[in-house]
Amino acid sequence: SKPPYICEVCGAHYKHKRACDIHVALHKGISDWKCEECNKLFPSKGALQRHNNIHTGKLNYQCDLCGKSFIHTSSFKMHKLSHS
């Protein structure tokens, strides 16, 4: 079954009301976590910190097989699939 909370702006589904409320606030331009470099808003401190790696160039993930480095874990995971 679908999660009970739905964003009225974009239709995103959430299991928890708090998560949906934070998401909707981002649509309205409301957030405590704003990037000082590009003014993008984030739902949490952790999300903002991960985003800041784009601006700092900090590469958190390195492939043991070829040495290529990545900012985001999702990109790193996709890259690892290229070795299999």
Short mmCIF file of C-alpha atoms in Angstrom, two decimals, residues 4-52:
data_model
loop_
_atom_site.label_atom_id
_atom_site.label_comp_id
_atom_site.label_asym_id
_atom_site.label_seq_id
_atom_site.Cartn_x
_atom_site.Cartn_y
_atom_site.Cartn_z
CA PRO A 4 -0.17 7.72 4.07
CA TYR A 5 1.38 11.17 3.56
CA ILE A 6 1.43 12.75 0.10
CA CYS A 7 2.95 16.05 -1.00
CA GLU A 8 0.18 18.17 -2.54
CA VAL A 9 2.73 19.99 -4.71
CA CYS A 10 4.49 17.10 -6.45
CA GLY A 11 2.80 13.91 -5.27
CA ALA A 12 5.80 12.46 -3.40
CA HIS A 13 4.79 9.81 -0.83
CA TYR A 14 6.05 9.60 2.76
CA LYS A 15 5.57 7.09 5.56
CA HIS A 16 6.00 9.76 8.24
CA LYS A 17 4.19 13.09 8.57
CA ARG A 18 7.36 14.91 9.71
CA ALA A 19 9.24 13.86 6.57
CA CYS A 20 6.34 15.04 4.40
CA ASP A 21 6.14 18.36 6.27
CA ILE A 22 9.87 18.99 5.76
CA HIS A 23 9.54 18.15 2.06
CA VAL A 24 6.58 20.52 1.60
CA ALA A 25 8.47 23.29 3.42
CA LEU A 26 11.26 22.98 0.85
CA HIS A 27 8.73 23.64 -1.92
CA LYS A 28 7.76 26.80 -0.04
CA GLY A 29 11.37 27.89 0.37
CA ILE A 30 11.43 27.19 4.11
CA SER A 31 14.39 25.37 5.65
CA ASP A 32 16.92 25.77 8.45
CA TRP A 33 19.58 24.27 6.17
CA LYS A 34 20.59 26.56 3.30
CA CYS A 35 23.80 26.34 1.28
CA GLU A 36 25.75 29.60 1.59
CA GLU A 37 27.36 29.04 -1.82
CA CYS A 38 24.31 28.43 -4.04
CA ASN A 39 21.30 29.10 -1.75
CA LYS A 40 19.86 25.60 -2.29
CA LEU A 41 17.69 24.39 0.60
CA PHE A 42 18.03 21.00 2.32
CA PRO A 43 15.84 18.94 4.64
CA SER A 44 18.61 18.22 7.15
CA LYS A 45 22.07 19.23 8.34
CA GLY A 46 23.51 15.98 6.98
CA ALA A 47 22.06 16.59 3.52
CA LEU A 48 23.57 20.08 3.49
CA GLN A 49 26.96 18.74 4.60
CA ARG A 50 26.93 16.12 1.81
CA HIS A 51 25.96 18.83 -0.69
CA ASN A 52 28.84 21.07 0.44
#
